[in-house]
Coordinates of C-alpha atoms in Angstrom, one line a residue:
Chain W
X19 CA -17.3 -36.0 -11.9
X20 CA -18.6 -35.0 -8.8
X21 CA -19.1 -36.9 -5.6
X22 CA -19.4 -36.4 -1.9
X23 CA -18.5 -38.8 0.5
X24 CA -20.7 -38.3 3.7
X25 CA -20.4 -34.8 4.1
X26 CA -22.1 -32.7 7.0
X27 CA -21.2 -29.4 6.8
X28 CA -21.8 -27.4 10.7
X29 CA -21.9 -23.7 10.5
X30 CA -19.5 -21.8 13.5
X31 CA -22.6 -20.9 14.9
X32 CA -23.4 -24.7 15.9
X33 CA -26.1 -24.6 13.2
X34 CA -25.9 -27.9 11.0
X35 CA -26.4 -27.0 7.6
X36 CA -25.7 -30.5 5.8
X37 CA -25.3 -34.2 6.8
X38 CA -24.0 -37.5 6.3
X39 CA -24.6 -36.1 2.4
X40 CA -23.8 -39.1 0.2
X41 CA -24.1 -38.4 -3.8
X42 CA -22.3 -39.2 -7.4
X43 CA -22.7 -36.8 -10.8
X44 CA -21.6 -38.7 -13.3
X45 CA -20.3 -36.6 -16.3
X46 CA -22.6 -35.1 -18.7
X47 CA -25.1 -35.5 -16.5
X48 CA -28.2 -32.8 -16.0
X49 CA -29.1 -32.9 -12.4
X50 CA -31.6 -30.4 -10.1
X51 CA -30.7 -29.7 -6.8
X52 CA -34.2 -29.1 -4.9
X53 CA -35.4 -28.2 -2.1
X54 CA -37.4 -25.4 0.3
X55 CA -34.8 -22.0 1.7
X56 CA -33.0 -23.3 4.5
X57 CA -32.5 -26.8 3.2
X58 CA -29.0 -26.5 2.3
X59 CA -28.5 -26.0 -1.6
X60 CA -26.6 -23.0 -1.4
X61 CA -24.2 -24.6 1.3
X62 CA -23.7 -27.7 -1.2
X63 CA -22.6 -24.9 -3.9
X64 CA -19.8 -23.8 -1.7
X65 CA -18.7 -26.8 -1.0
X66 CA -18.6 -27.8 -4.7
X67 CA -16.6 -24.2 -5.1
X68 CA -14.6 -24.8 -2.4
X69 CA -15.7 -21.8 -0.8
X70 CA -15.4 -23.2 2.2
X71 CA -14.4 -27.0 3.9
X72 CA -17.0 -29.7 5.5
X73 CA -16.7 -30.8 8.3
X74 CA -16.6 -33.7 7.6
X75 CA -16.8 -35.8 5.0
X76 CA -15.1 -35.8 1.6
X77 CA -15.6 -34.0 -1.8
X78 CA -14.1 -34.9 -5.0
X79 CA -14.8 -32.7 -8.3
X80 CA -13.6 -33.0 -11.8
X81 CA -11.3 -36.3 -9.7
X82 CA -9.9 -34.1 -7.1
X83 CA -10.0 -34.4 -3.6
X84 CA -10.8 -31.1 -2.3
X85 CA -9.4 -31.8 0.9
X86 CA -6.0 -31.7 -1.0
X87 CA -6.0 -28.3 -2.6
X88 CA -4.3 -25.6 -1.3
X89 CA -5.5 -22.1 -0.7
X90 CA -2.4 -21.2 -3.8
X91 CA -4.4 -24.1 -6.1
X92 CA -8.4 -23.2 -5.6
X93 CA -8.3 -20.6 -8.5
X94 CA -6.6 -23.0 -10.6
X95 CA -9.4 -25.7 -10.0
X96 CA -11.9 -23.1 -9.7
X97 CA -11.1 -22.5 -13.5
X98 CA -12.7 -25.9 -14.6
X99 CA -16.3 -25.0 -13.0
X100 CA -18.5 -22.3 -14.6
X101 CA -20.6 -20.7 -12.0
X102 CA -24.4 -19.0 -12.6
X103 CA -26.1 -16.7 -9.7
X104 CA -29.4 -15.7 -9.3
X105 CA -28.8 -12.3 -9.2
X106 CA -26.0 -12.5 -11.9
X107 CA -23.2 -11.1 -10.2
X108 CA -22.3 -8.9 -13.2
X109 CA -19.8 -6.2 -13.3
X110 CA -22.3 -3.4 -13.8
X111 CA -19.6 -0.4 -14.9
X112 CA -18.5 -3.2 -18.1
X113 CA -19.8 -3.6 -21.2
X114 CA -21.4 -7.2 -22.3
X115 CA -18.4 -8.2 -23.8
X116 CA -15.7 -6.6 -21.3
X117 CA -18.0 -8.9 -18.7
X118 CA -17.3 -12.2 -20.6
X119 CA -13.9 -10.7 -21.4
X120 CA -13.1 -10.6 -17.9
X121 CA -13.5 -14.1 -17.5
X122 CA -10.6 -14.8 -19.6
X123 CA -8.7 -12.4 -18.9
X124 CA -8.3 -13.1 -15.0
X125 CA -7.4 -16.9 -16.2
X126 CA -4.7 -14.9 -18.3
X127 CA -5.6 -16.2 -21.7
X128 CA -4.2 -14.4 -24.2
X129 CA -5.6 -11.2 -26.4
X130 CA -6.1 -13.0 -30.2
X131 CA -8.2 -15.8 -28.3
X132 CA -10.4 -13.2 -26.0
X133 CA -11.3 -11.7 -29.3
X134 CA -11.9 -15.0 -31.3
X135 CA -14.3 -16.4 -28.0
X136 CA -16.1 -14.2 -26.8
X137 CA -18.5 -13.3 -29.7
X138 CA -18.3 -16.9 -30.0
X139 CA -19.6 -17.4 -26.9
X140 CA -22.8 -14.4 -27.2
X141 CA -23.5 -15.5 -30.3
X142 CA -24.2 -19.1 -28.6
X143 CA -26.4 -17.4 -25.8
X144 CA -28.3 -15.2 -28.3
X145 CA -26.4 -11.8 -27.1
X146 CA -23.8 -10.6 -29.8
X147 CA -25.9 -8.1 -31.1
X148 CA -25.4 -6.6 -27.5
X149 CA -22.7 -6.9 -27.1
X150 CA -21.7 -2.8 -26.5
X151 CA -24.5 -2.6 -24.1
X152 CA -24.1 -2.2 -19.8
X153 CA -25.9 -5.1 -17.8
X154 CA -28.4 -2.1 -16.8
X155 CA -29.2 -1.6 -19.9
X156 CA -30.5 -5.2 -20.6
X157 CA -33.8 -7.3 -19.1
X158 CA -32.7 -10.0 -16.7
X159 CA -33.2 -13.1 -18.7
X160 CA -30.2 -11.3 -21.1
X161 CA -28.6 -10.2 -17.8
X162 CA -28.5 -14.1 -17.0
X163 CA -27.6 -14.9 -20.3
X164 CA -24.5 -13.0 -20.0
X165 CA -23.6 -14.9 -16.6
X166 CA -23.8 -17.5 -18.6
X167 CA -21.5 -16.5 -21.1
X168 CA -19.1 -15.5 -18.6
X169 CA -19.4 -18.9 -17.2
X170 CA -19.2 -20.7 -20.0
X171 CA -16.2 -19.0 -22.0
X172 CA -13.2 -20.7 -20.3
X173 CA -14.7 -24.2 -21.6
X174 CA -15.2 -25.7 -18.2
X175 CA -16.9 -29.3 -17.7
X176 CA -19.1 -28.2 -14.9
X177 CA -21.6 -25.9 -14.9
X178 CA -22.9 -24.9 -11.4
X179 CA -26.3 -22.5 -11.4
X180 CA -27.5 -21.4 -8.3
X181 CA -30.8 -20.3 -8.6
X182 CA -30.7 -19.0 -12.0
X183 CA -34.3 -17.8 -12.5
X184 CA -34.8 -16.6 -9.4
X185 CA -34.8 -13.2 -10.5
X186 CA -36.8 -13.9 -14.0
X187 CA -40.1 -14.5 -15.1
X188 CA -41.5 -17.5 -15.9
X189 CA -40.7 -17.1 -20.0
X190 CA -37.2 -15.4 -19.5
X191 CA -36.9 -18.4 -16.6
X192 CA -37.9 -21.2 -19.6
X193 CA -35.4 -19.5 -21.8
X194 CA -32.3 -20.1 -19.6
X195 CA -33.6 -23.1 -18.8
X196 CA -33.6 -24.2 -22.5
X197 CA -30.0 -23.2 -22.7
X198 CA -28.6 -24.7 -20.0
X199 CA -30.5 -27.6 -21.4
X200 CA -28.6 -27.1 -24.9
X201 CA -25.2 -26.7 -23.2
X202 CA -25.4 -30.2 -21.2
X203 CA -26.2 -31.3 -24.7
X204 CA -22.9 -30.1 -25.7
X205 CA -21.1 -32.0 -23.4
X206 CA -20.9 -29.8 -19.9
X207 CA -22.1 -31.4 -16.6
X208 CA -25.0 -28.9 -15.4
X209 CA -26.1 -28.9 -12.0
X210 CA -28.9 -26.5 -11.1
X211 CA -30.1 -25.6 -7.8
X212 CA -33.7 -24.3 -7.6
X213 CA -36.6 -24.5 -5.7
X214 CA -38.8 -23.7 -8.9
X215 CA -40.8 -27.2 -9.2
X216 CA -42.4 -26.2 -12.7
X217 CA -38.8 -26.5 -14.0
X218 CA -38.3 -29.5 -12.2
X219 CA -41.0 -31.6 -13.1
X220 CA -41.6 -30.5 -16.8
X221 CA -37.4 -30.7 -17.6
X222 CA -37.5 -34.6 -16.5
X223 CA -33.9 -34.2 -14.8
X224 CA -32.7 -36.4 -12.1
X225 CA -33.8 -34.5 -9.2
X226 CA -31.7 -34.5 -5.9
X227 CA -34.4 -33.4 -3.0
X228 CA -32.4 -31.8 0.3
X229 CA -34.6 -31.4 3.3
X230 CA -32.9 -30.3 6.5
X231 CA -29.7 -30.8 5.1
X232 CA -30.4 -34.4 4.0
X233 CA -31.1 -35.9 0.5
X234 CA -34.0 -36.9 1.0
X235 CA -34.5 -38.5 -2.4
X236 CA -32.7 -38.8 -5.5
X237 CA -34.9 -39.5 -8.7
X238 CA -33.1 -40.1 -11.9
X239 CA -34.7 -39.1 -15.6
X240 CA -37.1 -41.0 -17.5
X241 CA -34.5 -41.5 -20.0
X242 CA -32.2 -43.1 -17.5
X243 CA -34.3 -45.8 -17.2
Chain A
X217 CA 2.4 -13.2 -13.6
X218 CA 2.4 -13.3 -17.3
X219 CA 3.5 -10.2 -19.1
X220 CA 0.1 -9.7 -20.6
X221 CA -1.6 -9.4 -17.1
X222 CA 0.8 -7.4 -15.6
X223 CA -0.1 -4.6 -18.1
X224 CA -3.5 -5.4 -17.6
X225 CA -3.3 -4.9 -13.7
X226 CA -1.7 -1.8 -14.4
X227 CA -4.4 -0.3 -17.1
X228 CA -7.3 -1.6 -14.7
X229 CA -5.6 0.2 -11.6
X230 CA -6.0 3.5 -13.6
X231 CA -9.1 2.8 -15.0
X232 CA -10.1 1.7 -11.7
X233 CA -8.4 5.3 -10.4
X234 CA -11.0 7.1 -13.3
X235 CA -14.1 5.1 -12.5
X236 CA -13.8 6.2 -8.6
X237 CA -13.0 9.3 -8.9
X238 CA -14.1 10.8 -5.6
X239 CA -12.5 8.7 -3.5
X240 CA -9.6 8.8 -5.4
X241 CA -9.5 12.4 -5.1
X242 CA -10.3 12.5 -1.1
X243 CA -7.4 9.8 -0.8
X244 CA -4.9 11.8 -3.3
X245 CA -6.1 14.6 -0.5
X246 CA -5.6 13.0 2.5
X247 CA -2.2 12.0 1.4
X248 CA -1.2 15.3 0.3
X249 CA -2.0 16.9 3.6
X250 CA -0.6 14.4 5.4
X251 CA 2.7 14.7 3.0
X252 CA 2.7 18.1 3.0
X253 CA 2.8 18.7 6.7
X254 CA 5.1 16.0 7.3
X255 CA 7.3 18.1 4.8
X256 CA 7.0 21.6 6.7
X257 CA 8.1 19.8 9.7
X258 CA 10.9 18.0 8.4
X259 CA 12.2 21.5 7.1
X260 CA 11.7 23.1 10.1
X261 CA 13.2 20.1 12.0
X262 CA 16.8 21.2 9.5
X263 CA 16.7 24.7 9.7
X264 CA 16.6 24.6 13.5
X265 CA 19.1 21.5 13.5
X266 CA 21.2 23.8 11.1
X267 CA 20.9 26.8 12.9
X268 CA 22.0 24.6 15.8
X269 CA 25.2 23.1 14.3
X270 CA 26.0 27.1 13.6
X271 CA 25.6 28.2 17.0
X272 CA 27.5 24.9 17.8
X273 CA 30.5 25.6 15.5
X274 CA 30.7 29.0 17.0
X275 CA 31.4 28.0 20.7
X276 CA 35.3 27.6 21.3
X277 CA 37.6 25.5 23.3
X278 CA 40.7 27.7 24.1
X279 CA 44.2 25.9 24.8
X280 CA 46.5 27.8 26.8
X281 CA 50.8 27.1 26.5
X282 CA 53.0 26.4 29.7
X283 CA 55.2 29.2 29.9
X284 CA 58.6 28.5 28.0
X285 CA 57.5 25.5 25.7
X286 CA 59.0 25.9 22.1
X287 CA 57.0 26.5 18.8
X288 CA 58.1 23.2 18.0
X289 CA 56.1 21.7 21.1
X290 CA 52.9 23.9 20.1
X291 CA 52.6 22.7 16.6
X292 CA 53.2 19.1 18.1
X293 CA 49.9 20.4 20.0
X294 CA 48.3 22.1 16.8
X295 CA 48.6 18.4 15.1
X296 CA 47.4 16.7 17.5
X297 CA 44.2 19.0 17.8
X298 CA 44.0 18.4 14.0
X299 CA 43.7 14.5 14.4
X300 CA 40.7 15.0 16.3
X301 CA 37.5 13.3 14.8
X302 CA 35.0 16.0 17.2
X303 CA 37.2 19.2 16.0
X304 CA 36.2 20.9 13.0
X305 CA 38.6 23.8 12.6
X306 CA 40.8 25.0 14.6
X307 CA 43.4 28.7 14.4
X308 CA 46.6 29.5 16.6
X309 CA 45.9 32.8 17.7
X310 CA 49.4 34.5 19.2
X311 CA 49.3 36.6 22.8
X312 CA 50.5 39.6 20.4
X313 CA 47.3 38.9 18.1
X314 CA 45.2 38.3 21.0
X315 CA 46.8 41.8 22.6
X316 CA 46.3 43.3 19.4
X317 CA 42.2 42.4 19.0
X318 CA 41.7 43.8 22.6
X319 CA 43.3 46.9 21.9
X320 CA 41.3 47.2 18.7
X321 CA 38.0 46.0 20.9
X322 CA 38.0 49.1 23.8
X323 CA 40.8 51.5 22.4
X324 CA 39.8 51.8 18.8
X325 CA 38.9 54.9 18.8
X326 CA 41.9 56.7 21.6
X327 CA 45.1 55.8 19.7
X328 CA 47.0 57.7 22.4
X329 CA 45.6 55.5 24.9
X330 CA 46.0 52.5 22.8
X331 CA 50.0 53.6 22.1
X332 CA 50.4 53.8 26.0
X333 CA 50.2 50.4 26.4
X334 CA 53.0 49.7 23.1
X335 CA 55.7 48.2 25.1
X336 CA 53.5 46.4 27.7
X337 CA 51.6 43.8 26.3
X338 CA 49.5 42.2 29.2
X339 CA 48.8 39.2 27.1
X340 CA 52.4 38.3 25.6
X341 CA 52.2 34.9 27.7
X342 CA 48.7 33.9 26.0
X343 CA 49.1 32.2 23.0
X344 CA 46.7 29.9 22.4
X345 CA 44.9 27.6 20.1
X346 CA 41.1 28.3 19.7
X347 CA 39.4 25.3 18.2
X348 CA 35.3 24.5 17.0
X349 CA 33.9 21.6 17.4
X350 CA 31.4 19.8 15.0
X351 CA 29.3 18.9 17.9
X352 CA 29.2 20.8 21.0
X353 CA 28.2 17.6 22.5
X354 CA 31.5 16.1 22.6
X355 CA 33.0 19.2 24.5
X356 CA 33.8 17.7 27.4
X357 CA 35.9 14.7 26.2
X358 CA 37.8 16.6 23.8
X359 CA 38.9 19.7 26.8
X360 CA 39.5 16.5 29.4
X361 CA 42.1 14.8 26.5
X362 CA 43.4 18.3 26.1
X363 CA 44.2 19.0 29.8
X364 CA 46.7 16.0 29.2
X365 CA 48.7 17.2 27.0
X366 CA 52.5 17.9 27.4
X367 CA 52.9 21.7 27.3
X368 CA 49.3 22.8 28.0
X369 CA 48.6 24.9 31.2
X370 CA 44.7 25.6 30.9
X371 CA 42.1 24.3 28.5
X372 CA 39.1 27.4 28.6
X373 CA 35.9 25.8 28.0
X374 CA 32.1 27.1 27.6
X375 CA 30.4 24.2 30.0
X376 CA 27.3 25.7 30.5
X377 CA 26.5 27.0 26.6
X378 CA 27.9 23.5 25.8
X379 CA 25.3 21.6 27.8
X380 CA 22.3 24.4 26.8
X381 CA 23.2 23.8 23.5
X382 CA 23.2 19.8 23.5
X383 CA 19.7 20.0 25.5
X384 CA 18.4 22.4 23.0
X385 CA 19.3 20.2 20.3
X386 CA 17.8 17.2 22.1
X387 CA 15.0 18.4 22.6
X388 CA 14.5 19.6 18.8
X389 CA 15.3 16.0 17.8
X390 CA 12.9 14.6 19.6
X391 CA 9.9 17.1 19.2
X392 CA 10.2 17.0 15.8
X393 CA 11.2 13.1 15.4
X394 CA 7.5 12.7 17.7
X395 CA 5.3 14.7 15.5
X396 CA 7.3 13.5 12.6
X397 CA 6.3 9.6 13.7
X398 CA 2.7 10.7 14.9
X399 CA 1.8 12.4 11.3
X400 CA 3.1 9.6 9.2
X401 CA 1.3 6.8 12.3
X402 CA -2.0 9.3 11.4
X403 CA -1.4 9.0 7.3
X404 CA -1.2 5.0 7.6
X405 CA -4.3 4.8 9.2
X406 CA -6.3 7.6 6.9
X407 CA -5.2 6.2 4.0
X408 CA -6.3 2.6 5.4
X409 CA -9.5 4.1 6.1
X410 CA -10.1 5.5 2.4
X411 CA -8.7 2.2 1.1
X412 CA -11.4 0.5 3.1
X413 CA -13.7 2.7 2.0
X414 CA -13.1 1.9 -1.9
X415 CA -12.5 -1.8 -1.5
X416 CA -15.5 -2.4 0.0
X417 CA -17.5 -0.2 -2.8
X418 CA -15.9 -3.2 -5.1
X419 CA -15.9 -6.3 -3.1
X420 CA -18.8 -8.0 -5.2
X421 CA -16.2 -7.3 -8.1
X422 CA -13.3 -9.0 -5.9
X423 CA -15.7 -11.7 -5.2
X424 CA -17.0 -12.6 -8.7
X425 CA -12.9 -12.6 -9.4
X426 CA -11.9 -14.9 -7.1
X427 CA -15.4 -17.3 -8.1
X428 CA -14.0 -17.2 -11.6
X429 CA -10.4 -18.6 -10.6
X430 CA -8.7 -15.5 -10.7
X431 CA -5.0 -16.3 -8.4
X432 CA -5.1 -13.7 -5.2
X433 CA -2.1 -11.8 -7.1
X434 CA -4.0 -11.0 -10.1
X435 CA -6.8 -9.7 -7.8
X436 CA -4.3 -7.7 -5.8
X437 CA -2.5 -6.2 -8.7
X438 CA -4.8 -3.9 -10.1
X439 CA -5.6 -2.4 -6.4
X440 CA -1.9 -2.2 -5.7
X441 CA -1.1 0.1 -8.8
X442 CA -4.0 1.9 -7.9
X443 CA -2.7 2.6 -4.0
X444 CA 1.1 3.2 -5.3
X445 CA -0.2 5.8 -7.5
X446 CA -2.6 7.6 -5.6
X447 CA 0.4 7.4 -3.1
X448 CA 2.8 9.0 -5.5
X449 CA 0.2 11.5 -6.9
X450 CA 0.0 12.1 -3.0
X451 CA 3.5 13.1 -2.2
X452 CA 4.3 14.3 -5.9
X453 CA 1.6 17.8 -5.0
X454 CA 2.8 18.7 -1.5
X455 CA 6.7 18.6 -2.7
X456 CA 5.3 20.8 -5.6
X457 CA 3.8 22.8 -3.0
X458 CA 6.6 22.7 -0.3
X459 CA 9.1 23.2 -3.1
X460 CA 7.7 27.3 -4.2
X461 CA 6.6 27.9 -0.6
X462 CA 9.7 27.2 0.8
X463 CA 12.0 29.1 -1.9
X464 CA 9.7 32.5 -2.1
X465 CA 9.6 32.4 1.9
X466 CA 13.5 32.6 1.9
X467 CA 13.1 35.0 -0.4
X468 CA 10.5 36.7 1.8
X469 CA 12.2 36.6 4.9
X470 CA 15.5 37.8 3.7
X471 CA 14.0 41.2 2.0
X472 CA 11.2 41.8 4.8
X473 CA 12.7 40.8 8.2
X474 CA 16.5 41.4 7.4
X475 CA 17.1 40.9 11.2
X476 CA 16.2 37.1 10.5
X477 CA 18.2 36.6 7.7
X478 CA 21.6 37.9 9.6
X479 CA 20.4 35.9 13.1
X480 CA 19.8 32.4 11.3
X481 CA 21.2 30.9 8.1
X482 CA 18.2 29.2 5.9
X483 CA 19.0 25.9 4.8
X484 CA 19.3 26.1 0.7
X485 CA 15.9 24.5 -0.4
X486 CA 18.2 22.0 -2.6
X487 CA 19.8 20.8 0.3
X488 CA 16.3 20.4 2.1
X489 CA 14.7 18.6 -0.6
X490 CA 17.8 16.3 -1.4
X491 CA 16.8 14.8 1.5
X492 CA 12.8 15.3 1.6
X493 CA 12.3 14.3 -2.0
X494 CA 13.1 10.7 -1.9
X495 CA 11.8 10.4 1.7
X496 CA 8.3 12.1 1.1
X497 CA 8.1 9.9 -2.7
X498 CA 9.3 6.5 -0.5
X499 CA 6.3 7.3 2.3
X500 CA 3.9 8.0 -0.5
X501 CA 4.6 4.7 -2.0
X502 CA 5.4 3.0 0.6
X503 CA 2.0 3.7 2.5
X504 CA 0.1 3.5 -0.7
X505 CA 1.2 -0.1 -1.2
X506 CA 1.1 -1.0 2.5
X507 CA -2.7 0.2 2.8
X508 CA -4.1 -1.3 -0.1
X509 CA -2.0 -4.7 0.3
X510 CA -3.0 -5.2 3.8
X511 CA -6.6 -3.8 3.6
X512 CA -7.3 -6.5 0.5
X513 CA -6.3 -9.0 2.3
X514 CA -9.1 -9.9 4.0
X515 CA -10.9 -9.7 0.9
X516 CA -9.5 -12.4 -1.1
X517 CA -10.7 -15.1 1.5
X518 CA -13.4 -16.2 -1.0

């Protein structure tokens, strides 16, 4: 599903960010991305969006060699990986459901399936009753949930969460984390970057550790073994 | 781009227009100004080009006969005056007409004096042509082909309002071509600078676009209805504007300041705007599109 080939990833200011990054995400899987500010999660997250190229090194998501996609295809693969923020990068002039909305409309889906997914999709994430309201107007946990939904609503078979209770407390933090949980169940790779090690260790995820832009260790789940 | 979006783009560029509305009011402003004085100086630029070709027409080139040559030979001369491209009309005026104007001119008023001269015309060898020329410019080529000419003694030309009058008309063209190109080089780069100003507001929503796999058009689109119609709302108001200002001041001018009115010839505002409409309406959109295609640009290199 995904896997990087040793990548290193050199900013233009000569600062290394990653290197010689070698690592596999099998589909389905849950996995945590760990590790202090600095380390280089973030920069990994790019690269999985293809935000920007490694300097070396070779990524391949969802069986594609990144290295291969033109600047014309990136929204088209872009399309198959949901993608959670910390601070929710929500449109904050649009409704709940225009915000999810959105999602589908910019992949051009048509009308009669907007309207049949998206309450779908807030039901799932505990939101349809709010649906009317403006991000402003809601706590962060729901303002992640909606991120959520957005991410969620084109059906893609990565999720990608950088951060995502960064900006909550630690029960609104628990909650997402639960339905993140509840979506991998449902099929959808999740990988979560944090640097929140109360999620980490209670969740029983594998756990990738970055230090210095290096995996330093990569511990699978209990139930792996 | 599927149908679907396209009207999409199109209701999100005006919702986008609503939910900005300052800035795109100051834009809609900047464009009108800079619309509106790039239309008084396009009128100004024909009414002094008009007023120009007048004073143009109204110089003469005056083609004299050998003595003896037949009417035969001078309509042979009256043709080929005619199949000149540079003439626009011209008249044979006869040494009896020509005697007969003169008379009228300094005698009018002493018929005696005017009868003295009955059987003595001064003038009876000066028939002539008298010919107008579209453009005064051309003067000397046309008198030098003329001096050719089997049967013609002298060609009378006006050298020096000729060449005052090309200068003159030089000069207008390019005075008014410069500030013409400097108002519409300063519109561009206002307009760019507004743009700016509002993409940037929404970059975070450009951003969260492009993350979600939205295709660069689809992103573009809405901004691109938004700068095409701010650009049309932009040249649509000054026309408005230039259109009654420019009709009542004819108006104006020809009851207050008769003087005017018989010196220069207004250009009819229909002929003006024939002209100005479809050029102000093309700048509009034109710059509207320009500014917000190029100024996105660097914004969809998520």
């Amino acid at each position: 599903m995904i896997k990087m080939e040793h990548v290193s990833k050199t900013y233009q200011t000569g600062m290394p960010a990653l290197s010689d990054i070698n690592l596999h995400i099998r589909p389905g899987e849950f996995v945590f991305i760990t590790g202090v500010s600095g380390s280089g999660k973030s920069t990994m997250i790019k690269l999985l969006l293809d935000e920007m190229k490694p300097t070396k090194g070779r990524i391949f998501v969802n069986g594609k060699n990144l290295a291969g996609i033109t600047r014309r295809n990136i929204p088209y693969f872009r399309r198959n990986i949901g993608v959670v923020f910390q601070d929710f990068r929500l449109l904050q002039d649009r409704s709940v459901y225009d915000n999810v909305a959105f999602a589908m409309k910019v992949v051009e889906t048509s009308n009669k399936k907007i309207k049949k997914s998206v309450p779908e999709i807030l039901s799932m994430v505990g939101l349809a009753a709010k649906y009317r309201s403006l991000p402003k107007q809601l706590s962060g946990g729901e303002q992640q949930r909606v991120a959520i939904a957005r991410a969620l609503v084109n059906q893609p078979k990565i999720l990608l969460a950088d951060e995502p209770t960064g900006n909550l407390d630690n029960p609104n933090g628990w909650a997402i984390m639960k339905l993140l949980e509840e979506i991998n169940e449902k099929g959808t790779t999740v990988v979560v970057v944090t640097h929140n090690l109360e999620f980490v260790e209670k969740m029983d995820k594998r756990v990738i550790t970055i230090k210095k832009g290096q995996i330093v260790s990569d511990k699978e789940s209990s139930e792996e073994f | 781009m599927k149908l679907r979006s396209i009207m999409y783009s199109i209701g999100q560029g005006f919702k986008s227009i609503w939910r900005n509305k300052m800035f795109s009011l100051a834009s809609v402003a900047t464009m009108t100004a800079c619309i509106f004085l790039f239309g008084i100086f396009f009128s100004l630029g024909v009414n002094f080009s008009g007023m120009l070709k007048n004073v143009e027409e109204s110089v003469a080139v005056t083609v004299f006969f050998e003595k003896g040559i037949t009417q035969e030979q001078k309509d042979a001369i009256g043709n080929d005056i005619k199949a000149r491209t540079e003439v626009s009309s011209y008249k044979y005026v006869s040494g009896k007409q020509a005697f007969d104007t003169v008379i009228k001119d300094f005698y009018g008023g002493n018929k005696e004096l005017a009868e003295s001269f009955a059987d003595d015309n001064p003038l009876a060898d000066s028939d002539n042509y008298q010919i107008f020329m579209k453009d005064v410019s051309s003067q000397q080529k046309l008198v030098t082909y003329l001096s050719k000419l089997q049967g013609v003694r002298e060609v009378h030309q006006s050298e020096a309002a000729a060449r005052t009058l090309t200068d003159f008309s030089r000069l207008i063209s390019v005075i008014f071509g410069s500030v013409i190109i400097i108002l519409i080089a300063v519109a561009i780069f206002l307009i760019s600078n507004t743009i700016t100003v509002g993409i940037s507001v929404r970059k975070e929503e450009i951003a969260i676009m492009k993350l979600i796999g939205a295709k660069d058009s689809f992103v573009r689109a809405p901004f691109i209805v938004e700068g095409i119609v701010i650009g049309l709302s932009g040249s649509i108001i000054p026309l408005i504007i230039l259109w009654f200002m420019y009709k009542n001041l004819i108006v104006y001018i020809a009851s207050k300041y008769q003087f005017l009115s018989n010196l220069f010839k207004f250009v009819p505002e229909t002929s003006v705007f024939k002209t100005l409409v479809p050029i102000a309406l093309i700048l509009g959109v034109g710059i509207g599109y320009i500014g917000s295609r190029f100024t996105l640009h660097r914004h969809l290199n998520v």
